[in-house]
Amino acid sequence: MYPDGGFYMSALLKNIPQRFQRLRTRTKILLFIFLALSAGFWLSLPGKLFHAPTSYVLEDKDGNLLSAGIAADGQWRFPYNKNVPEKFIACITTFEDRRFFKHPGVDPVAIVRAITKNIKNKGVVQGGSTITMQVMRLSRKDDRRSIWNKIKESILAVRLEMSYSKKEILALYAGNAPFGSNIVGLDAAAWRYYGRSADKLSWGEMAALAVLPNAPALVHPGKNRDVLLKKRNRLLDELVNTGKIDAKTGELAKLEPLPDEPLRLPQHAPHLLQRFIKENKALKQETKIRTTIDANLQKNAARILQQHQSVLKGNGINNACALVLDVETGNTLAYLGNIADAFNKDMEADVDVISAPRSPGSALKPVLYASMLSDGLILPQSVIPDIPTQIGSYSPKNFDLSYDGAVPADRALSRSLNVPAVKMLQQYKYQRFYETLQQCGISTLNRSADTYGLSLILGGCEVTMWDIAGLYASMARTLNHQTKNHGKPDPADFHPPNYKPQTSNIKPVTRNIPLDATSIWFTFQAMQEVMRPGEEGLWQQFSSSQKIAWKTGTSFGFRDGWAIGVTPKNVVAVWVGNTDGEGRPGLIGVQTAAPILFDIFRLLPSNKWFDKPKYNFSFVPVCRQSGYRAGIDCPDVDTLFMPPKGNNVLQCPYHKIIHLDATGTYRVTEECESPASMQHKSWFILSPAMEYYYKQKNIDYIPLPAFKPGCTASEPGKLIEIIYPQPDAKIYVPLEITGERGRTIFTAAHRRAGAKIFWSMDDAFIGTTQNFHQIGLNPAPGKHIITLVDENGVSVSRQFEILDKQ
């Protein structure tokens, strides 16, 4: 025992708290260092590994490649694909990382093996990097070979394995590994080297691609083919040795040819790709989508478009486009924004005409017809004036420059008569029609309604094919759903087309649908009667023919030819013209666009016609001759199925009661005939101008009888009407071949047959006409007033101006 043992123990006990304190401090420091390293390790992995731009890729509805565009950095790099083919997994793990599914990101066995082999060969002949380490090297874009880089890659690889599954790591590698030239990723490589998707490659093809990332600069398809062949065949042998393929498969795979120079990627929908890129940049969405396009329909429709354009270009008509929609969903089944002629810049085939505003010609007339039916302004066969018309400085003319005098509204639509359409719009009001078009989804009316005026109905505005096809699809959808909705309009039925599969409800274009299903049905019935071109004109002779409601349009100056067709299942829209706006003779919708339309419809399955509406309609007494709601003076009345507001339509304005003598030959009044001996008959009476043209095409029309001699005439309405010139007309008279100025033909109509009209101009008598009231004049340039007087002193005057220069 130590003599001072008690003192020693006392000192020892006093130092214990200090030592424990120092131990706690060291522990805290070590713990802090550990936590800091752990945090640094955990945070060392970026949230997003790869930031390089990717190619824009479109797939059809079945996942097949439609079109693709090169990435912004000039690389063919497809977007991330989580589905890696099993063949590639087998090939790449056998070639690069056999223990991939066993190690935690770093493979010590591979590192030892690589060091041993490199020492033995006195140089670097084998690396120890795992696929996970290669993913980190690719993401960091640091190809320098150093111990420090390997350490960083190893740490990051372990960290990557903690957050990603093995399949996800393989997907990252497959999407970002270099495959030679400017090709990055397995998906791009499969299409560029073999022209099909990676999941459709054979063992020989997949093995050839699997060896490329190891040395993409050295082993390049088209170059160093012996090196590539040896590497591929060595890999195939390894696959056989490891039992991943049998010997026979391995031998056959070795016989497969190596890829040559990279192939062009499919470009079946280049203009839809343009649209997708434009919309994607605005919305910053993914760069790869599966569209609603039917690839077979897209290709066949493109073939039809090219066949017709090869003929049309002989007339200087260079461009054409077509759009096919599914009515029920609004899905785009075919999107052909232009012809395919990328190498001829003069053809401007890169312009997407489907999204370009163009004049629709007469293609909006059915919308006006349906709108007026829906509002109870007309009935389907209400007669509309078809006579020379001038409204201010606007003077519409029918395409064939003829007039019917009066024509039923449905026939005016099926024949696409311009003057009746303008008369209808004048009644409906162009401001209201402007709003209706916007409610129906026409998005390109960027100017005021007054800017367009009445020309709105004849192509005075600009629309896109996308909008107008969507409008007709919405109309058809509304009609298809009328039974399901019990006749009540559903705003969800009016929506624009779409080319992306919809995962949620589509936003409707309006909450106030301006068209009812019954009016749409009558509109499509009228459109069905449009005369089809060529052999299609005999379609009604064959029971197998498909019923199609269709309409053409031709813009002013023959710049645009349209044809739009509707069935319960599909909408097809076709445009023909020149993207630079050059007009061409013969560029008429029915001659250029309509044949393409019907050829495309032959690609689509036939289906039954629209069902007659079972809800939301009315039965209306209709005057058989005028087509208006029958009044008390209408002699022939039919009670017919009509739109719901049919009972609001104006009563027949054309039937009047007239008084005839006992023989029924002359009109009389009470001054010259006893009322007891009079015959009272209802008579169909048109204005003199309407009658002038109507009786030329309707031989059963009976003009008003003349008044009995000695009776004082008391005519209803106008007696004399000047047909030409229109009020304040500006007339240019061209020179004849002789150099002399030609003559202007002035035309008038009188209610009474055989009436004489005395003509004078500027208070100077010109001449007299009887029965046929036309006279040729050669007025001097300047303003003039022409006056017409009949035998009873009834007169009418009109001012006009003769232009010296056009």
Coordinates of N, CA and C in Angstrom, one line a residue, residues 680-762:
H680 N -112.8 35.6 -104.9 CA -111.7 36.0 -103.9 C -110.7 34.9 -103.8
K681 N -109.5 35.1 -104.3 CA -108.5 34.1 -104.3 C -107.2 34.6 -103.7
S682 N -106.5 33.6 -103.0 CA -105.2 33.9 -102.5 C -104.2 33.7 -103.6
W683 N -103.3 34.7 -103.7 CA -102.3 34.7 -104.8 C -100.9 34.9 -104.2
F684 N -100.0 34.1 -104.8 CA -98.5 34.2 -104.5 C -97.9 35.3 -105.2
I685 N -97.6 36.4 -104.5 CA -97.2 37.7 -105.1 C -95.7 38.0 -104.7
L686 N -94.8 38.1 -105.7 CA -93.5 38.5 -105.5 C -93.3 40.0 -105.9
S687 N -92.2 40.6 -105.5 CA -91.9 42.0 -105.9 C -91.6 41.9 -107.4
P688 N -91.7 43.0 -108.1 CA -91.4 43.0 -109.6 C -90.0 42.4 -109.9
A689 N -89.0 42.8 -109.1 CA -87.6 42.3 -109.4 C -87.5 40.8 -109.1
M690 N -88.1 40.3 -108.0 CA -88.1 38.9 -107.7 C -88.9 38.1 -108.8
E691 N -90.0 38.7 -109.2 CA -90.8 38.0 -110.2 C -90.1 37.9 -111.5
Y692 N -89.4 39.0 -111.9 CA -88.7 39.0 -113.2 C -87.7 37.8 -113.3
Y693 N -87.0 37.4 -112.2 CA -86.1 36.3 -112.3 C -86.8 35.0 -112.0
Y694 N -87.8 35.0 -111.1 CA -88.4 33.8 -110.6 C -89.2 33.1 -111.7
K695 N -89.9 33.9 -112.5 CA -90.7 33.2 -113.5 C -89.9 32.6 -114.7
Q696 N -88.6 33.1 -114.8 CA -87.7 32.5 -115.8 C -87.3 31.1 -115.5
K697 N -87.3 30.7 -114.2 CA -86.9 29.4 -113.7 C -88.0 28.6 -113.1
N698 N -89.2 29.2 -113.0 CA -90.4 28.4 -112.5 C -91.5 28.6 -113.4
I699 N -91.7 27.7 -114.3 CA -92.7 27.8 -115.4 C -94.2 27.8 -114.8
D700 N -94.3 27.2 -113.6 CA -95.6 27.1 -113.0 C -96.0 28.4 -112.3
Y701 N -95.1 29.4 -112.2 CA -95.5 30.7 -111.6 C -96.5 31.4 -112.4
I702 N -97.5 31.9 -111.8 CA -98.6 32.7 -112.5 C -98.5 34.1 -112.0
P703 N -98.2 35.1 -112.8 CA -98.2 36.5 -112.4 C -99.6 36.9 -112.1
L704 N -99.7 38.1 -111.5 CA -101.0 38.7 -111.2 C -101.7 39.0 -112.4
P705 N -103.0 38.6 -112.5 CA -103.8 39.0 -113.7 C -103.9 40.5 -113.8
A706 N -104.1 40.9 -115.0 CA -104.3 42.4 -115.3 C -105.6 42.8 -114.8
F707 N -105.7 44.1 -114.6 CA -107.0 44.7 -114.1 C -108.0 44.7 -115.3
K708 N -109.2 44.5 -115.0 CA -110.3 44.5 -116.0 C -110.4 45.9 -116.6
P709 N -110.5 46.1 -117.9 CA -110.6 47.4 -118.5 C -111.7 48.2 -117.9
G710 N -111.3 49.4 -117.5 CA -112.3 50.3 -116.9 C -112.2 50.3 -115.4
C711 N -111.4 49.4 -114.8 CA -111.2 49.4 -113.4 C -110.0 50.2 -113.0
T712 N -110.1 50.9 -111.9 CA -108.9 51.7 -111.4 C -108.0 50.8 -110.7
A713 N -106.7 50.8 -111.2 CA -105.7 49.9 -110.6 C -105.4 50.3 -109.2
S714 N -105.3 49.3 -108.3 CA -104.9 49.6 -106.9 C -103.9 48.4 -106.6
E715 N -102.6 48.6 -107.0 CA -101.6 47.6 -106.9 C -101.0 47.5 -105.5
P716 N -100.9 46.3 -105.0 CA -100.2 46.1 -103.7 C -98.7 46.1 -104.0
G717 N -97.9 46.9 -103.1 CA -96.5 46.9 -103.3 C -96.0 47.7 -104.5
K718 N -94.7 47.5 -104.8 CA -94.1 48.2 -105.9 C -94.7 47.8 -107.3
L719 N -94.8 48.8 -108.2 CA -95.2 48.4 -109.6 C -94.0 48.4 -110.5
I720 N -93.0 49.3 -110.3 CA -91.8 49.3 -111.1 C -90.6 49.1 -110.2
E721 N -89.6 48.4 -110.7 CA -88.4 48.2 -109.9 C -87.2 48.2 -110.8
I722 N -86.3 49.1 -110.5 CA -85.0 49.1 -111.3 C -84.1 48.0 -110.8
I723 N -83.8 47.1 -111.7 CA -82.9 45.9 -111.3 C -81.4 46.3 -111.4
Y724 N -81.1 47.0 -112.5 CA -79.7 47.5 -112.7 C -79.8 48.8 -113.4
P725 N -79.0 49.8 -112.8 CA -78.0 49.7 -111.8 C -78.6 49.8 -110.4
Q726 N -77.9 49.3 -109.4 CA -78.3 49.5 -108.0 C -78.1 50.9 -107.5
P727 N -78.7 51.3 -106.4 CA -78.5 52.7 -105.9 C -77.1 53.1 -105.7
D728 N -76.7 54.3 -106.3 CA -75.4 54.8 -106.1 C -74.3 53.9 -106.7
A729 N -74.6 53.1 -107.7 CA -73.6 52.2 -108.2 C -72.5 53.0 -109.0
K730 N -71.3 52.5 -108.9 CA -70.2 53.1 -109.7 C -69.9 52.1 -110.8
I731 N -70.0 52.5 -112.0 CA -69.9 51.6 -113.2 C -68.7 52.0 -114.0
Y732 N -67.9 51.0 -114.3 CA -66.8 51.2 -115.3 C -67.2 50.5 -116.5
V733 N -67.2 51.1 -117.7 CA -67.5 50.5 -119.0 C -66.2 50.4 -119.8
P734 N -65.7 49.1 -120.0 CA -64.5 48.9 -120.7 C -64.6 49.3 -122.2
L735 N -63.4 49.5 -122.8 CA -63.4 49.8 -124.2 C -63.6 48.5 -125.0
E736 N -64.2 48.6 -126.2 CA -64.4 47.5 -127.1 C -63.1 47.4 -127.9
I737 N -63.1 46.3 -128.8 CA -61.9 46.1 -129.6 C -61.7 47.2 -130.6
T738 N -62.8 47.9 -131.0 CA -62.7 49.0 -131.9 C -62.1 50.3 -131.2
G739 N -62.0 50.2 -129.9 CA -61.5 51.4 -129.2 C -62.6 52.3 -128.6
E740 N -63.8 52.0 -129.0 CA -64.9 52.8 -128.5 C -65.4 52.2 -127.2
R741 N -66.0 53.0 -126.3 CA -66.5 52.6 -125.1 C -67.8 51.8 -125.3
G742 N -67.9 50.7 -124.6 CA -69.1 49.8 -124.7 C -70.3 50.4 -124.1
R743 N -71.4 49.7 -124.2 CA -72.7 50.2 -123.7 C -73.1 49.5 -122.4
T744 N -73.8 50.2 -121.6 CA -74.3 49.6 -120.3 C -75.7 49.2 -120.5
I745 N -76.1 48.0 -120.0 CA -77.4 47.5 -120.2 C -78.2 47.8 -118.9
F746 N -79.2 48.7 -119.0 CA -80.0 49.0 -117.8 C -81.3 48.1 -117.9
T747 N -81.7 47.6 -116.7 CA -82.8 46.6 -116.6 C -83.8 47.0 -115.6
A748 N -85.1 46.8 -115.9 CA -86.1 47.1 -115.0 C -87.2 46.0 -115.1
A749 N -88.1 46.0 -114.1 CA -89.2 45.1 -114.1 C -90.5 45.8 -113.8
H750 N -91.6 45.4 -114.4 CA -92.9 46.0 -114.1 C -93.9 44.9 -113.7
R751 N -94.8 45.3 -112.7 CA -95.7 44.3 -112.2 C -96.6 43.8 -113.3
R752 N -97.1 44.7 -114.2 CA -98.1 44.4 -115.2 C -97.5 43.9 -116.5
A753 N -97.9 42.8 -116.9 CA -97.5 42.3 -118.2 C -98.0 43.3 -119.3
G754 N -97.1 43.6 -120.3 CA -97.5 44.4 -121.4 C -97.4 45.9 -121.1
A755 N -97.0 46.3 -119.8 CA -96.9 47.7 -119.5 C -95.8 48.4 -120.2
K756 N -96.0 49.6 -120.6 CA -94.9 50.4 -121.2 C -94.2 51.2 -120.1
I757 N -92.9 51.3 -120.3 CA -92.0 52.1 -119.4 C -91.3 53.2 -120.3
F758 N -91.4 54.4 -119.9 CA -90.7 55.5 -120.6 C -89.4 55.9 -119.8
W759 N -88.3 55.8 -120.5 CA -87.0 56.0 -119.9 C -86.5 57.4 -120.2
S760 N -85.9 58.0 -119.2 CA -85.2 59.3 -119.4 C -83.9 59.3 -118.5
M761 N -82.9 60.1 -118.9 CA -81.7 60.2 -118.1 C -81.4 61.7 -118.0
D762 N -81.2 62.1 -116.8 CA -80.8 63.6 -116.6 C -81.9 64.5 -117.3

